[in-house]
Coordinates of C-alpha atoms (C1' of nucleotides) in Angstrom, one line a residue:
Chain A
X493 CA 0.0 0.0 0.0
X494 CA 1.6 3.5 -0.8
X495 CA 1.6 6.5 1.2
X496 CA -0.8 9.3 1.1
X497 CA 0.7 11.9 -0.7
X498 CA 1.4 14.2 2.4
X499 CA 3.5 11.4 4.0
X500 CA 5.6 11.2 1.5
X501 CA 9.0 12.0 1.8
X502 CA 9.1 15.6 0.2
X503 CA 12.5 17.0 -0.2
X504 CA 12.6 19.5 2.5
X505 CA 15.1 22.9 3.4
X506 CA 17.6 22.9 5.7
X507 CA 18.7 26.5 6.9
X508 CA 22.0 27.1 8.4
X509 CA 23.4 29.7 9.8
X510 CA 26.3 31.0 12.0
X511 CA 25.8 32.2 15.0
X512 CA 26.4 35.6 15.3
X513 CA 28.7 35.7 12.3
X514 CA 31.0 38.7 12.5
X515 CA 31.8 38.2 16.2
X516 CA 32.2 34.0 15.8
X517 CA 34.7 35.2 12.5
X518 CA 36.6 37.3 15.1
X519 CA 37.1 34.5 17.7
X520 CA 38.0 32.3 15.5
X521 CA 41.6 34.1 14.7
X522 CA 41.6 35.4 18.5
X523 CA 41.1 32.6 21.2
X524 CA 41.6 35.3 23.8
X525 CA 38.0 36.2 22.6
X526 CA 36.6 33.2 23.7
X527 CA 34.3 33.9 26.7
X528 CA 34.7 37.8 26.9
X529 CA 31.3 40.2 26.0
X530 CA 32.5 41.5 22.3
X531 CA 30.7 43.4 19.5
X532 CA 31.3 44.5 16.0
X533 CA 31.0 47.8 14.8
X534 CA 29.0 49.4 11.9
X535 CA 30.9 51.1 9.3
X536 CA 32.4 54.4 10.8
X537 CA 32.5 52.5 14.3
X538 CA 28.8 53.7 14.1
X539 CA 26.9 50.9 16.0
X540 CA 27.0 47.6 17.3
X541 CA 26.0 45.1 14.6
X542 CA 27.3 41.7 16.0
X543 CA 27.2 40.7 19.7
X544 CA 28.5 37.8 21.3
X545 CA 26.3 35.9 23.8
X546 CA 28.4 37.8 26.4
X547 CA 27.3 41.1 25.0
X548 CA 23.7 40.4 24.8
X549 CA 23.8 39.1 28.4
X550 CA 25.0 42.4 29.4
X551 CA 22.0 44.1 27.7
X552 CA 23.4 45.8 25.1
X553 CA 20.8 46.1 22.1
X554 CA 21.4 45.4 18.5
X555 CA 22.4 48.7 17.0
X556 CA 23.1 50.1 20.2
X557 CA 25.4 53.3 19.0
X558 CA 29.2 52.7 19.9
X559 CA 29.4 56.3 21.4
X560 CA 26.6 55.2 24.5
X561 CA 28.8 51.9 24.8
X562 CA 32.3 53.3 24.8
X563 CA 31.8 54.9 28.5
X564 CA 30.8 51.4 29.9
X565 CA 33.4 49.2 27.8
X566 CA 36.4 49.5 30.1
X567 CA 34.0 48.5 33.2
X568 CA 32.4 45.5 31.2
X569 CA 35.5 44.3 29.8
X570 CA 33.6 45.0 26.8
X571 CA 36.0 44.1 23.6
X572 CA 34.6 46.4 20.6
X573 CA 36.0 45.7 16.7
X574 CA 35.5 47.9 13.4
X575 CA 34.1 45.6 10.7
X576 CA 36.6 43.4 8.8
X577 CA 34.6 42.4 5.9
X578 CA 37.8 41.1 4.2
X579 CA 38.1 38.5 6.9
X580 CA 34.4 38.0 7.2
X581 CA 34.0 37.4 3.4
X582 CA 36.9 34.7 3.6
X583 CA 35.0 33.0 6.2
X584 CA 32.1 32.8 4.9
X585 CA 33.4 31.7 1.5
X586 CA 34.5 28.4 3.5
X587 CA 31.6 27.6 5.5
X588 CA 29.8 27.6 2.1
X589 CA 32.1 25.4 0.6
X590 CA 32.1 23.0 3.0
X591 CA 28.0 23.0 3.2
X592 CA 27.9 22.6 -0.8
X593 CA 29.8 19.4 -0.1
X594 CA 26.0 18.1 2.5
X595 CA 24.1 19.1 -1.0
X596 CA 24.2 19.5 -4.2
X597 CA 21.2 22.2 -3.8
X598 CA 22.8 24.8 -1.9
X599 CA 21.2 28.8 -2.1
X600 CA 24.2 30.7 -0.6
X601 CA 21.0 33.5 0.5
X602 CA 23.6 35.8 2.7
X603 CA 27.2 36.4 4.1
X604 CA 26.3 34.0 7.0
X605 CA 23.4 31.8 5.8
X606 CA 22.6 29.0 2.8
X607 CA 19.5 27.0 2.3
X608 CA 19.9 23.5 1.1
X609 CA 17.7 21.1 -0.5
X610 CA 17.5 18.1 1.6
X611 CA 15.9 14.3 1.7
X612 CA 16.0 11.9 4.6
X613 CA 14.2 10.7 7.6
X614 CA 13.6 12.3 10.4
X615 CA 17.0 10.7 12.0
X616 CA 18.6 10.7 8.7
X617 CA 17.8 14.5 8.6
X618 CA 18.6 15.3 12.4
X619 CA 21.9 13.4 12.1
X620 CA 22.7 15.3 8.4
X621 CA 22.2 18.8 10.6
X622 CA 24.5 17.1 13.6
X623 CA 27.5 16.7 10.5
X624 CA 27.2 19.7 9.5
X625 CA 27.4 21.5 12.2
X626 CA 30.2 19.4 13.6
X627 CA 31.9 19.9 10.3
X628 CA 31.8 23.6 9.7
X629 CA 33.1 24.1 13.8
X630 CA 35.7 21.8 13.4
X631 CA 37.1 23.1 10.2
X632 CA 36.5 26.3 9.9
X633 CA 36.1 27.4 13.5
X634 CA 32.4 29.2 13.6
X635 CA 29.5 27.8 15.3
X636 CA 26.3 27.0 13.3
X637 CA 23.0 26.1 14.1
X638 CA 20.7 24.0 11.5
X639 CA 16.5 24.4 11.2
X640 CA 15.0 21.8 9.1
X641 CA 11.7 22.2 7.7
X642 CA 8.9 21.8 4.7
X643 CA 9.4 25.8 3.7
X644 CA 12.1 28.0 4.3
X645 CA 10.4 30.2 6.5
X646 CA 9.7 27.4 8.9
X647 CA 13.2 26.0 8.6
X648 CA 14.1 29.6 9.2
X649 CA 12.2 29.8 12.6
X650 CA 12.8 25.6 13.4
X651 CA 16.6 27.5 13.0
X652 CA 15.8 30.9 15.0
X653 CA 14.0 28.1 17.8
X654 CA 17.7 25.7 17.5
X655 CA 19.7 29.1 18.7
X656 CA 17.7 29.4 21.9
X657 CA 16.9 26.6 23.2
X658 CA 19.9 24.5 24.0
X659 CA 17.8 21.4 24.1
X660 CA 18.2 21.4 20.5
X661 CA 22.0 21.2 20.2
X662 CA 21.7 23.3 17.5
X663 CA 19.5 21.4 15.3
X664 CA 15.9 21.5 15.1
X665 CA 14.2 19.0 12.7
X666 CA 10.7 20.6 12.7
X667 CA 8.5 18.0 12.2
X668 CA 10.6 15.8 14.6
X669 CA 8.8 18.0 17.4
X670 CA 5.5 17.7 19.0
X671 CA 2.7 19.4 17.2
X672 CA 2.3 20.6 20.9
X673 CA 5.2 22.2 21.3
X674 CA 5.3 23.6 17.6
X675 CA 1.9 25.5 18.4
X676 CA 3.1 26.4 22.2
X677 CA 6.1 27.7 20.2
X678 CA 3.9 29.8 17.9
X679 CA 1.9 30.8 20.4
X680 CA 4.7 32.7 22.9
X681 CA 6.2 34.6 19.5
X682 CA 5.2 37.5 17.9
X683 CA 5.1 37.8 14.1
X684 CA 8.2 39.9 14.1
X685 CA 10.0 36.9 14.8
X686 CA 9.0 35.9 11.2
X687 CA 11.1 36.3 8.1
X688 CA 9.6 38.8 6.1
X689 CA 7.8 40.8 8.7
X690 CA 9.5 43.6 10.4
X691 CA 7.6 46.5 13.0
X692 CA 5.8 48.2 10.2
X693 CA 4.0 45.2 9.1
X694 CA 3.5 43.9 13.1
X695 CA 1.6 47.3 13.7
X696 CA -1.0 46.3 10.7
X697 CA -1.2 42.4 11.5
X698 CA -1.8 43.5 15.1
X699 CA -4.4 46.1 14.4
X700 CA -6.1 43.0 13.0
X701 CA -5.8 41.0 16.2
X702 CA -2.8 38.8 14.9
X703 CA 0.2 39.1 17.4
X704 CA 1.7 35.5 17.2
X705 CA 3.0 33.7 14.8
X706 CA 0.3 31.0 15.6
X707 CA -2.7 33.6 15.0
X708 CA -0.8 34.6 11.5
X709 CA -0.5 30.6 10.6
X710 CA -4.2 30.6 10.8
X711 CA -5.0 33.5 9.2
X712 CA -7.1 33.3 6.0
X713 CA -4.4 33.8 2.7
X714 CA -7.0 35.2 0.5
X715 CA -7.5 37.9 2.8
X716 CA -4.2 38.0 4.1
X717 CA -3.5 38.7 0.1
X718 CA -6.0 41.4 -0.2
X719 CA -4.9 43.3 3.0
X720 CA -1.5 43.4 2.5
X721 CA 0.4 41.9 -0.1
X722 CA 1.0 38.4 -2.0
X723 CA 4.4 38.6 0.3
X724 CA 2.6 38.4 2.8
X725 CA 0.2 35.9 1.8
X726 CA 3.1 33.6 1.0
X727 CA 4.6 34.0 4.3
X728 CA 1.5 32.8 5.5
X729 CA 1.0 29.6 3.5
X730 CA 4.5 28.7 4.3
X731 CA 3.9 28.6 7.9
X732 CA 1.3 26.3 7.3
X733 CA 3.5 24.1 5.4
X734 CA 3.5 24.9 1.8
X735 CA 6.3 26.2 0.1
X736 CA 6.0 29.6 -1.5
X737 CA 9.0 30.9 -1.6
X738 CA 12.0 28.5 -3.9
X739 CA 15.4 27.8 -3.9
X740 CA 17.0 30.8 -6.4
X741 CA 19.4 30.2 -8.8
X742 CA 22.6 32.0 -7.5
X743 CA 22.4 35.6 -9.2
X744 CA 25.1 36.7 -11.4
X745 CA 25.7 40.8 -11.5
X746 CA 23.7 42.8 -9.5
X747 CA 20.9 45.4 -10.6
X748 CA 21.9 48.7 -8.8
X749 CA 25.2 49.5 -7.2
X750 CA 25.5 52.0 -4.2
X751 CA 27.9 53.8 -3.0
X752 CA 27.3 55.9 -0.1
X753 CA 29.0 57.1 3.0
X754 CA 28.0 58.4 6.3
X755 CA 30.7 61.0 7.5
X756 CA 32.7 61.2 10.4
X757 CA 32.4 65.4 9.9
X758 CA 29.2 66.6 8.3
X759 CA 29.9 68.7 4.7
X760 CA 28.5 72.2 4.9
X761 CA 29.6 73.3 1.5
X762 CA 29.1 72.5 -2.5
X763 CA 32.8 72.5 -2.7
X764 CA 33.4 69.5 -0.3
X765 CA 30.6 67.5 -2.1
X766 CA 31.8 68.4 -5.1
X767 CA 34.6 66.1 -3.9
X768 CA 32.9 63.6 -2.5
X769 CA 30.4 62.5 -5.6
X770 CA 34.0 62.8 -7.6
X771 CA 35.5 59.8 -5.3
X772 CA 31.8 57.9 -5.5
X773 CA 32.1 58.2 -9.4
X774 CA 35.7 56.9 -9.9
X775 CA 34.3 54.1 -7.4
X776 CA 31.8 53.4 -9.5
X777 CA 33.1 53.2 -12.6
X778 CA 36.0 51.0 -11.4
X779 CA 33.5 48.6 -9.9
X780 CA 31.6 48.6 -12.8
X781 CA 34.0 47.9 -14.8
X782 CA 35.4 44.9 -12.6
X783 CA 32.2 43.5 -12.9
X784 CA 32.0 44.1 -16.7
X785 CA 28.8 46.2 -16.3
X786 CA 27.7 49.8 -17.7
X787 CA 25.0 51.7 -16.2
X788 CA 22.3 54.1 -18.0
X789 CA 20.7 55.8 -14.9
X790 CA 22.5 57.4 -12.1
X791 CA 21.3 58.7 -9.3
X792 CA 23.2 61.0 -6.6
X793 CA 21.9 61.8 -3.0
X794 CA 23.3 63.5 -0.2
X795 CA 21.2 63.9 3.5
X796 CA 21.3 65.5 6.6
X797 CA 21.8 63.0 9.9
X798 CA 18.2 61.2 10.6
X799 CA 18.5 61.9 13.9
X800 CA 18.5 65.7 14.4
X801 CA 14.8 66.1 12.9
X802 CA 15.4 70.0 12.4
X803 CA 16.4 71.3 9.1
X804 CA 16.3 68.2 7.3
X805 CA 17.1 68.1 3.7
X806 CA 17.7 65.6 1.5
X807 CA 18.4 66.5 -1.9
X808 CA 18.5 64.1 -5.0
X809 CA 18.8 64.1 -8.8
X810 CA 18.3 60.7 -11.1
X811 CA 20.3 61.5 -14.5
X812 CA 19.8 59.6 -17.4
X813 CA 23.3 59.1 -18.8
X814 CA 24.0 59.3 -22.8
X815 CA 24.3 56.1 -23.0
X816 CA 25.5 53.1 -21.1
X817 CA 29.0 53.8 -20.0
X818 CA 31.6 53.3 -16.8
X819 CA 33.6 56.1 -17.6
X820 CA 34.9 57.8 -14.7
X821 CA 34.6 61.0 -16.6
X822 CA 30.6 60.6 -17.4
X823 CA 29.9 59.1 -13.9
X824 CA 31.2 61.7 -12.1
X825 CA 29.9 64.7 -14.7
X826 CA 27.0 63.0 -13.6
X827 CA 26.8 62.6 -10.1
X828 CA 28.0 66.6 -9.8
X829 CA 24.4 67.4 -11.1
X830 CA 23.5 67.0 -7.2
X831 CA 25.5 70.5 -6.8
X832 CA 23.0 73.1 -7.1
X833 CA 20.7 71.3 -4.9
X834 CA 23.1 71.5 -2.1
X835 CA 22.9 74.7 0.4
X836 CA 26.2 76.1 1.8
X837 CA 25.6 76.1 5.3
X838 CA 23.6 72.8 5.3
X839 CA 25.1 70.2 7.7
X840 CA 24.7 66.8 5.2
X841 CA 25.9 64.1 6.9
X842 CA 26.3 61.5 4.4
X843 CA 25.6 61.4 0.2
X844 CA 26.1 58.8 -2.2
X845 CA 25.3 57.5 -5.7
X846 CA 23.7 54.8 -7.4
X847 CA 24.0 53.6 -10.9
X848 CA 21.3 51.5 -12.4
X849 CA 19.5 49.9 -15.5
X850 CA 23.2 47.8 -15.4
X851 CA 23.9 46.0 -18.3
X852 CA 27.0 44.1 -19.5
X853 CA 30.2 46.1 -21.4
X854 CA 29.6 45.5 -25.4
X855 CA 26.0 43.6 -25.6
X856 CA 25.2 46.2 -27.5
X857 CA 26.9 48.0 -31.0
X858 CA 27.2 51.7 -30.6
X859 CA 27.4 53.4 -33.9
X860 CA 30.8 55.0 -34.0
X861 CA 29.1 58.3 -34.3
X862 CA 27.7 57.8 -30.6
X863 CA 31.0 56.4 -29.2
X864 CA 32.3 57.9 -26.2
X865 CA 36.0 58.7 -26.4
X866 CA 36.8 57.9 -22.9
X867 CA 35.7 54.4 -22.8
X868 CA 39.1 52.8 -24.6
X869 CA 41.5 54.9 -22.4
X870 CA 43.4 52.9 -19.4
X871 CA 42.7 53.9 -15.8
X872 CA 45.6 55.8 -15.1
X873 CA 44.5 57.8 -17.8
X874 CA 41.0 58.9 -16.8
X875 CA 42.0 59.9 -13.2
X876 CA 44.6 62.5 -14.8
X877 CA 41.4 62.8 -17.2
X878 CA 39.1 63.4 -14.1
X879 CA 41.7 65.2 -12.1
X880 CA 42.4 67.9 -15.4
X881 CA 38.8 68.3 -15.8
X882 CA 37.9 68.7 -12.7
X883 CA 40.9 70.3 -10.3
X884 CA 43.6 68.5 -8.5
X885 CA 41.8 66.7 -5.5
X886 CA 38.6 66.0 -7.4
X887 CA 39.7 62.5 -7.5
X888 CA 41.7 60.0 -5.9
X889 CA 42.4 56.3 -4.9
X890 CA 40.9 56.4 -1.6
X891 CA 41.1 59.7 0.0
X892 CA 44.6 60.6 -1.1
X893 CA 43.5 62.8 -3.5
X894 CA 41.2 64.9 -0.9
X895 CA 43.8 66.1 1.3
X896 CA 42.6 69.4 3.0
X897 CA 39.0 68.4 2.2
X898 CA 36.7 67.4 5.0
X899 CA 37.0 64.5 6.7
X900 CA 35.1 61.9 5.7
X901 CA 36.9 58.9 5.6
X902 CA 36.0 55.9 7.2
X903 CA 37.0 55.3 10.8
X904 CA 37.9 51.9 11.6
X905 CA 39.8 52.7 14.7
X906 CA 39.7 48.8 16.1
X907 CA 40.6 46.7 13.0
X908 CA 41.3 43.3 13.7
X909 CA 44.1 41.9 11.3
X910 CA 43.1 40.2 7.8
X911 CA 44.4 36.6 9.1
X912 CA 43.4 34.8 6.3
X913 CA 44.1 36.9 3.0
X914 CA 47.0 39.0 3.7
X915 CA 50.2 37.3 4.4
X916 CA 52.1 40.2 6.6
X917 CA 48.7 39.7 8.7
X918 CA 48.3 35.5 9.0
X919 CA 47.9 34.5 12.8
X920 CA 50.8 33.5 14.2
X921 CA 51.0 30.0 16.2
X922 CA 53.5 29.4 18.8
X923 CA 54.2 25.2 19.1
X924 CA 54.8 24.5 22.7
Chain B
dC356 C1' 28.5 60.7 17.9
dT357 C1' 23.6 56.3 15.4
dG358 C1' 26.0 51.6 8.8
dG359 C1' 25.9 50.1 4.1
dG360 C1' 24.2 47.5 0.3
dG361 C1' 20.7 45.0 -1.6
dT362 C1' 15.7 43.0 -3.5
dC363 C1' 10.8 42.9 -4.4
dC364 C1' 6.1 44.8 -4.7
dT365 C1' 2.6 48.4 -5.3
Chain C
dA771 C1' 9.1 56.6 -7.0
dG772 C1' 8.5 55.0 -2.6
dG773 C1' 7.8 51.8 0.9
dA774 C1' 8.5 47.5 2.8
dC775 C1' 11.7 43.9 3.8
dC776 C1' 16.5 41.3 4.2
dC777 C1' 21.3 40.8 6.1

DNA sequence: CTGGGGTCCT
DNA sequence: AGGACCC
């Protein structure tokens, strides 16, 4: 006799993920670590953005702002780090390589988190999880946890519900657990627990009388659909088992780029943005062309801090360019269309552009007439291009070519070293 | 003194 | 174009 068709053995999703990434990466190179509160910064040292199970004992919130933290550190014995994304990114690339090796049907979905097609038993399944996470600790030195589930937003929560309760051991087979203790689950958490709904979509869902997750599992999807959005109508079906959302194909290229900075002294005049956009579009046109993209649409931006609600200003212009290009020349020409929106005197606090409508370099065939004579030239060529055009200190690698300009540059005041892709910074091991 | 880079849907 | 979400 076969099995009804919902007992059969469906491939389901396993979601793994470390736990907190960036300050498990940083232990990993620095034992002395091991134990003590620590956090990663934000960009800019700006705010806390990784804590270790120390740091969240002590209270400290996610995004707590470093400034409100640094008076306490000493006291707490509260270690702090600027973000290492080189280090972070090399990390990462080797969990991932070791979990394609569990399945074939891997979805690498962030810097700290993969899906994977999986088929087992329950035991075959909880055991598979139990590898894994043994594996990736063992060698590549991060802990993981696994959920395992029909949809990826349960295998998400079964994953979220591994990392607190310890009962687990990490690894939380979903449908290995009492229905029970799935809806008692459901029942203590509030939908903002879920993937896909954050405090803006809470306050609606609540104004409807849904708080937890278990009152949005049996909410009705059609009208779920009509009130808010098929998003969230998905969300919904996959709680109750039915997977909405798939396993992507790993994207190649991106559709926008931005680059944007907040600065660590606010720019009051047209001259020092002037700069600024100039280092964004040398940025962007040397990314673009590593990538082997052109943009048609740019758009440049520049703000005033979100947090002083006086005065607030926040200029924008979207330019069509001539035609798809990554010159350094056009980007920037570009980009400096923001200046006569800017008001000396205005304290902006960050700016930025974005290039869109990306498409790859030659797809299409330009008629000579419409060539632009920039885009054969070498690099070193279009920054004296830039730099002639546009004054000494328009442009520069970096912020060498700014000097006497505000100070924007990125401060990264607690680095940790690059252990595993520069060799002047590798780890040193003493033998004893 | 409070980050930056993305996607998707309406 | 803007608003929601994600990490």
């Amino acid at each position: 006799m076969s099995k009804p068709a919902t007992m059969r053995r469906m491939p389901l999703i396993a979601h793994v993920d470390v736990n907190c990434f960036y300050a498990s990466a940083e232990r990993s190179f620095d034992p002395s670590l091991e134990g003590k509160p620590v956090v990663v910064l934000s960009n800019n040292d700006g705010c806390a953005v990784t804590r270790s199970p120390e740091a969240k004992a002590l209270g400290i919130p996610l995004g707590e702002p470093w400034f409100k933290l640094a008076p306490r550190a000493k006291e707490w014995g509260l270690v702090a780090l600027s973000s290492n994304y080189e280090l972070y990114g090399d990390i990462s690339a080797r969990v991932m390589e070791l979990l394609g090796r569990y399945s074939a049907w891997l979805e690498v979905y962030s810097i700290d988190e993969a899906f994977l097609g999986v088929k087992g038993t329950p035991d075959e399944l909880l055991a598979l999880g139990r590898t894994m996470k043994t594996a990736v600790r063992r060698n590549v030195g991060v802990p993981v946890c696994v959920g395992i589930a029909a949809t990826k937003t349960l295998a998400k929560l079964a994953n979220k519900w591994a990392k607190n309760n310890p009962a687990f051991d990490g690894v939380c087979h979903w449908d290995s657990v009492a229905p029970a203790d799935r809806e008692s689950l459901m029942g203590r958490l509030s939908v903002i627990e879920i993937w896909g709904v954050a405090t803006r979509l809470t306050k609606r869902l609540n104004v409807l009388g849904i708080h937890s997750i278990l009152d949005l599992s049996r909410a009705d999807p059609v009208m779920i659909r009509d009130r808010f959005s098929v998003v969230m109508m998905r969300t919904v079906l996959e709680l109750q088992g039915t997977p909405c959302i798939p396993m992507e194909e790993e994207r190649i290229g991106r559709d926008q780029l931005i680059f944007s900075r907040s600065f660590a002294t606010s720019i009051t005049t047209a001259a020092g943005m002037r700069q600024v956009l100039s280092v964004y579009g040398q940025q962007a046109s040397a990314r673009l062309a590593k990538h082997g993209l052109q943009a048609k649409v740019l758009t440049a931006f520049a703000g005033t801090s979100h947090f002083n609600p006086k005065d607030t200003s926040y200029p924008s212009v979207c330019v069509p360019l001539p035609m798809p290009t990554a010159d350094p020349v056009l980007l920037t020409r570009a980009a400096h269309t923001l200046l006569p929106h800017i008001s000396e005197g205005v304290r902006y606090a960050r700016a930025g552009i974005m290039v869109t409508d990306l498409r790859p370099t030659g797809n299409q065939a330009p008629l000579a007439l419409f060539e632009n004579p920039h885009e054969e030239r070498r690099v070193g060529t279009l920054l004296d291009d830039v730099t002639r055009r546009y004054g000494r200190g328009s442009i520069g690698l970096g912020h060498a070519g700014i000097r006497g300009g505000p100070d924007w540059t990125m401060k990264r005041d607690m680095l940790s070293p690059r252990y595993t892709t520069h060799w002047d910074e590798l780890p040193l091991v003493k033998a004893a």
